[in-house]
Amino acid sequence: GAGVSQSPSNKVTEKGKDVELRCDPISGHTALYWYRQSLGQGLEFLIYFQGNSAPDKSGLPSDRFSAERTGGSVSTLTIQRTQQEDSAVYLCASSLEGASQETQYFGPGTRLLVL
Amino acid sequence: AQSVTQLDSQVPVFEEAPVELRCNYSSSVSVYLFWYVQYPNQGLQLLLKYLSGSTLVESINGFEAEFNKSQTSFHLRKPSVHISDTAEYFCAVISGGYNKLIFGAGTRLAVHP
């Protein structure tokens, strides 16, 4: 079946602009995760959704970052007033029910470059 | 807080040689351990995971990892590597009851002919 998909695959924006990144999880997966992969920080957790609720937002780096999930499916990560340090690959993952031992399946990522 | 240390940022090796990629994690009451692989220009894929039971876990492409609770380690090994194993390998941990993967910094495995 189809895996996790993300769009756009690449995004170039100017400092100060807002961007929206989209994630389509594997059909039927109730848990959805956002991570960020950057040269300086490695792979870091941003936020976890169970259904449409986000019980863990502990990894969001600032209030410029927000995310929502609708219909228990698609999720959007929004970065407002982008800064150069936001440049990174943003990865989305999903798992069946969100249990700790489940495999998280990753999408190909969105490469964000802030000029 | 949980942390994962991958001791080698890069490991160069010749084809058909054995390899070990080291991973240590900070101790916790219960953890689940994962190795993910990222091939060039591709997304992260699960290679293998340890949940419970036998401390030795294997992947379908010949990699294996051993959970060592006393040394808090989960090293990844392969007795004979191929060119196609060239990739970045990430060790990750989840504490029981939580959902977020904590990743190590990654080890870049470069297999040379």
Short mmCIF file of C-alpha atoms in Angstrom, two decimals:
data_model
loop_
_atom_site.label_atom_id
_atom_site.label_comp_id
_atom_site.label_asym_id
_atom_site.label_seq_id
_atom_site.Cartn_x
_atom_site.Cartn_y
_atom_site.Cartn_z
CA GLY A 1 0.00 0.00 0.00
CA ALA A 2 0.96 3.65 -0.12
CA GLY A 3 3.46 4.93 2.37
CA VAL A 4 3.68 8.29 4.12
CA SER A 5 3.71 11.13 1.63
CA GLN A 6 4.83 14.70 2.15
CA SER A 7 4.54 17.84 0.09
CA PRO A 8 6.23 19.83 -1.18
CA SER A 9 9.43 17.84 -1.52
CA ASN A 10 11.44 21.05 -1.61
CA LYS A 11 10.58 24.57 -0.48
CA VAL A 12 12.66 27.71 -0.82
CA THR A 13 11.39 30.76 0.97
CA GLU A 14 12.55 34.15 2.08
CA LYS A 15 13.22 35.01 5.69
CA GLY A 16 10.08 36.30 7.34
CA LYS A 17 7.62 34.43 5.13
CA ASP A 18 5.22 31.76 6.41
CA VAL A 19 5.37 28.20 5.10
CA GLU A 20 3.05 25.20 5.31
CA LEU A 21 4.26 21.62 5.07
CA ARG A 22 1.84 18.78 4.49
CA CYS A 23 1.87 15.15 5.57
CA ASP A 24 -0.40 12.30 4.47
CA PRO A 25 0.05 9.32 6.81
CA ILE A 26 -0.47 5.69 5.97
CA SER A 27 -4.19 5.00 5.75
CA GLY A 28 -5.57 3.75 9.07
CA HIS A 29 -2.66 5.00 11.16
CA THR A 30 -3.95 6.99 14.11
CA ALA A 31 -0.56 8.27 15.30
CA LEU A 32 1.39 10.90 13.42
CA TYR A 33 4.74 12.47 14.25
CA TRP A 34 6.80 15.38 12.97
CA TYR A 35 10.60 15.39 13.23
CA ARG A 36 13.27 17.72 11.94
CA GLN A 37 16.64 16.75 10.52
CA SER A 38 19.26 19.47 10.42
CA LEU A 39 23.04 19.57 10.20
CA GLY A 40 23.52 21.15 13.58
CA GLN A 41 20.86 19.35 15.61
CA GLY A 42 20.54 15.94 13.98
CA LEU A 43 17.12 14.27 14.08
CA GLU A 44 14.80 15.82 16.65
CA PHE A 45 11.19 15.25 17.60
CA LEU A 46 8.75 18.11 17.14
CA ILE A 47 5.18 16.97 17.85
CA TYR A 48 3.01 13.85 18.20
CA PHE A 49 -0.65 13.49 17.22
CA GLN A 50 -3.05 10.82 18.38
CA GLY A 51 -6.07 11.28 16.17
CA ASN A 52 -6.60 15.03 15.92
CA SER A 53 -5.15 15.77 19.36
CA ALA A 54 -1.53 16.60 20.10
CA PRO A 55 -0.66 15.17 23.53
CA ASP A 56 3.02 15.93 23.09
CA LYS A 57 4.17 19.23 21.58
CA SER A 58 7.35 19.34 23.61
CA GLY A 59 9.68 19.47 20.62
CA LEU A 60 8.29 22.57 18.91
CA PRO A 61 11.22 25.01 19.08
CA SER A 62 9.23 28.24 19.34
CA ASP A 63 5.74 29.68 19.10
CA ARG A 64 6.38 30.34 15.42
CA PHE A 65 5.84 26.61 14.89
CA SER A 66 2.37 25.09 14.96
CA ALA A 67 0.72 21.98 13.62
CA GLU A 68 -2.74 20.64 13.18
CA ARG A 69 -4.34 17.43 12.05
CA THR A 70 -7.82 17.15 10.63
CA GLY A 71 -10.07 14.15 10.12
CA GLY A 72 -7.52 11.97 11.85
CA SER A 73 -5.50 11.96 8.66
CA VAL A 74 -3.66 14.83 6.97
CA SER A 75 -1.42 17.04 9.06
CA THR A 76 -0.01 20.48 8.34
CA LEU A 77 3.08 21.95 10.00
CA THR A 78 3.15 25.74 9.78
CA ILE A 79 6.20 27.88 10.39
CA GLN A 80 5.50 31.59 10.71
CA ARG A 81 8.05 34.33 10.06
CA THR A 82 10.67 31.83 8.95
CA GLN A 83 14.28 32.27 10.03
CA GLN A 84 17.44 30.92 8.44
CA GLU A 85 17.89 28.50 11.34
CA ASP A 86 14.59 26.86 10.32
CA SER A 87 16.33 25.45 7.25
CA ALA A 88 16.18 21.67 7.61
CA VAL A 89 14.47 18.55 6.33
CA TYR A 90 11.08 18.14 7.99
CA LEU A 91 10.08 14.50 8.34
CA CYS A 92 6.66 13.09 9.02
CA ALA A 93 6.05 9.59 10.35
CA SER A 94 2.98 7.56 11.24
CA SER A 95 2.26 4.43 13.23
CA LEU A 96 -0.81 2.29 13.71
CA GLU A 97 -1.92 3.22 17.21
CA GLY A 98 0.90 5.19 18.79
CA ALA A 99 2.16 2.50 21.15
CA SER A 100 5.82 2.87 22.10
CA GLN A 101 6.90 -0.42 20.55
CA GLU A 102 5.30 0.22 17.16
CA THR A 103 7.36 0.94 14.09
CA GLN A 104 7.16 4.52 12.92
CA TYR A 105 7.07 4.76 9.12
CA PHE A 106 8.72 7.84 7.70
CA GLY A 107 7.91 9.92 4.67
CA PRO A 108 10.55 11.25 2.26
CA GLY A 109 10.63 14.65 3.95
CA THR A 110 10.30 18.26 2.90
CA ARG A 111 13.59 20.08 2.43
CA LEU A 112 13.12 23.68 3.56
CA LEU A 113 15.63 26.37 2.69
CA VAL A 114 15.17 29.83 4.17
CA LEU A 115 17.15 32.51 2.36
CA ALA B 1 16.03 12.70 29.70
CA GLN B 2 16.83 9.89 27.35
CA SER B 3 19.86 10.24 25.11
CA VAL B 4 21.58 8.14 22.48
CA THR B 5 25.26 8.24 21.63
CA GLN B 6 26.64 6.93 18.38
CA LEU B 7 30.35 6.89 18.92
CA ASP B 8 31.45 7.01 15.28
CA SER B 9 30.27 9.69 12.88
CA GLN B 10 31.84 7.94 9.89
CA VAL B 11 32.93 4.35 9.30
CA PRO B 12 34.81 3.55 6.10
CA VAL B 13 35.14 -0.14 5.29
CA PHE B 14 36.05 -2.33 2.34
CA GLU B 15 33.49 -4.54 0.65
CA GLU B 16 33.09 -8.01 2.26
CA ALA B 17 34.71 -6.83 5.50
CA PRO B 18 32.86 -7.00 8.82
CA VAL B 19 31.51 -3.84 10.41
CA GLU B 20 30.22 -2.73 13.81
CA LEU B 21 28.33 0.51 14.37
CA ARG B 22 28.23 1.43 18.04
CA CYS B 23 25.27 2.78 19.96
CA ASN B 24 24.89 3.52 23.65
CA TYR B 25 21.79 4.89 25.37
CA SER B 26 21.12 6.43 28.73
CA SER B 27 19.57 4.06 31.16
CA SER B 28 15.85 3.92 31.82
CA VAL B 29 13.41 1.51 33.41
CA SER B 30 12.27 0.13 30.10
CA VAL B 31 13.31 1.05 26.60
CA TYR B 32 12.66 -0.05 23.09
CA LEU B 33 15.61 0.23 20.71
CA PHE B 34 15.65 0.78 16.97
CA TRP B 35 18.09 1.04 14.11
CA TYR B 36 16.95 3.09 11.13
CA VAL B 37 18.82 3.39 7.82
CA GLN B 38 18.79 6.29 5.39
CA TYR B 39 20.08 5.45 1.90
CA PRO B 40 21.31 8.35 -0.26
CA ASN B 41 18.40 10.57 -1.30
CA GLN B 42 15.87 8.32 0.42
CA GLY B 43 13.78 8.46 3.58
CA LEU B 44 14.36 6.71 6.89
CA GLN B 45 13.59 2.99 6.93
CA LEU B 46 13.45 0.68 9.92
CA LEU B 47 16.29 -1.83 9.85
CA LEU B 48 15.53 -3.73 13.07
CA LYS B 49 14.21 -3.23 16.56
CA TYR B 50 14.47 -4.71 20.04
CA LEU B 51 11.33 -4.84 22.14
CA SER B 52 11.81 -7.76 24.53
CA GLY B 53 12.84 -11.38 24.63
CA SER B 54 15.96 -12.54 22.79
CA THR B 55 18.66 -9.91 23.04
CA LEU B 56 19.86 -10.61 19.50
CA VAL B 57 17.71 -9.24 16.72
CA GLU B 58 18.27 -9.62 13.00
CA SER B 59 17.26 -7.84 9.83
CA ILE B 60 16.42 -9.42 6.49
CA ASN B 61 19.59 -8.10 4.83
CA GLY B 62 22.12 -9.64 7.21
CA PHE B 63 22.48 -7.00 9.90
CA GLU B 64 22.09 -7.92 13.54
CA ALA B 65 22.10 -5.99 16.81
CA GLU B 66 22.47 -7.13 20.37
CA PHE B 67 20.79 -5.51 23.33
CA ASN B 68 23.15 -5.36 26.28
CA LYS B 69 21.37 -4.03 29.34
CA SER B 70 24.41 -3.95 31.62
CA GLN B 71 26.41 -1.89 29.13
CA THR B 72 23.35 0.05 27.88
CA SER B 73 24.40 -0.70 24.34
CA PHE B 74 22.73 -1.77 21.11
CA HIS B 75 25.56 -2.17 18.61
CA LEU B 76 24.80 -3.01 14.99
CA ARG B 77 26.94 -5.58 13.17
CA LYS B 78 27.25 -7.23 9.79
CA PRO B 79 29.82 -9.96 9.06
CA SER B 80 30.29 -9.00 5.41
CA VAL B 81 29.17 -5.68 3.94
CA HIS B 82 28.20 -4.83 0.37
CA ILE B 83 28.55 -1.63 -1.62
CA SER B 84 24.77 -1.29 -1.35
CA ASP B 85 25.03 -0.98 2.45
CA THR B 86 26.48 2.50 2.02
CA ALA B 87 24.07 4.71 3.96
CA GLU B 88 23.60 6.62 7.17
CA TYR B 89 22.52 4.56 10.15
CA PHE B 90 20.61 5.99 13.09
CA CYS B 91 20.17 4.38 16.48
CA ALA B 92 17.03 5.44 18.36
CA VAL B 93 15.30 4.76 21.65
CA ILE B 94 11.80 5.13 23.05
CA SER B 95 11.09 4.91 26.75
CA GLY B 96 8.12 2.80 27.66
CA GLY B 97 4.96 4.87 27.84
CA TYR B 98 6.28 7.57 25.54
CA ASN B 99 5.99 7.96 21.79
CA LYS B 100 8.85 10.09 20.57
CA LEU B 101 11.96 8.53 19.10
CA ILE B 102 15.20 9.91 20.49
CA PHE B 103 17.85 9.57 17.82
CA GLY B 104 21.60 9.40 17.90
CA ALA B 105 23.63 11.67 15.65
CA GLY B 106 23.99 8.98 13.01
CA THR B 107 26.89 6.98 11.58
CA ARG B 108 27.77 7.29 7.93
CA LEU B 109 28.86 3.88 6.61
CA ALA B 110 30.91 4.10 3.44
CA VAL B 111 31.66 0.76 1.76
CA HIS B 112 34.52 0.85 -0.72
CA PRO B 113 35.32 -1.73 -3.44
#
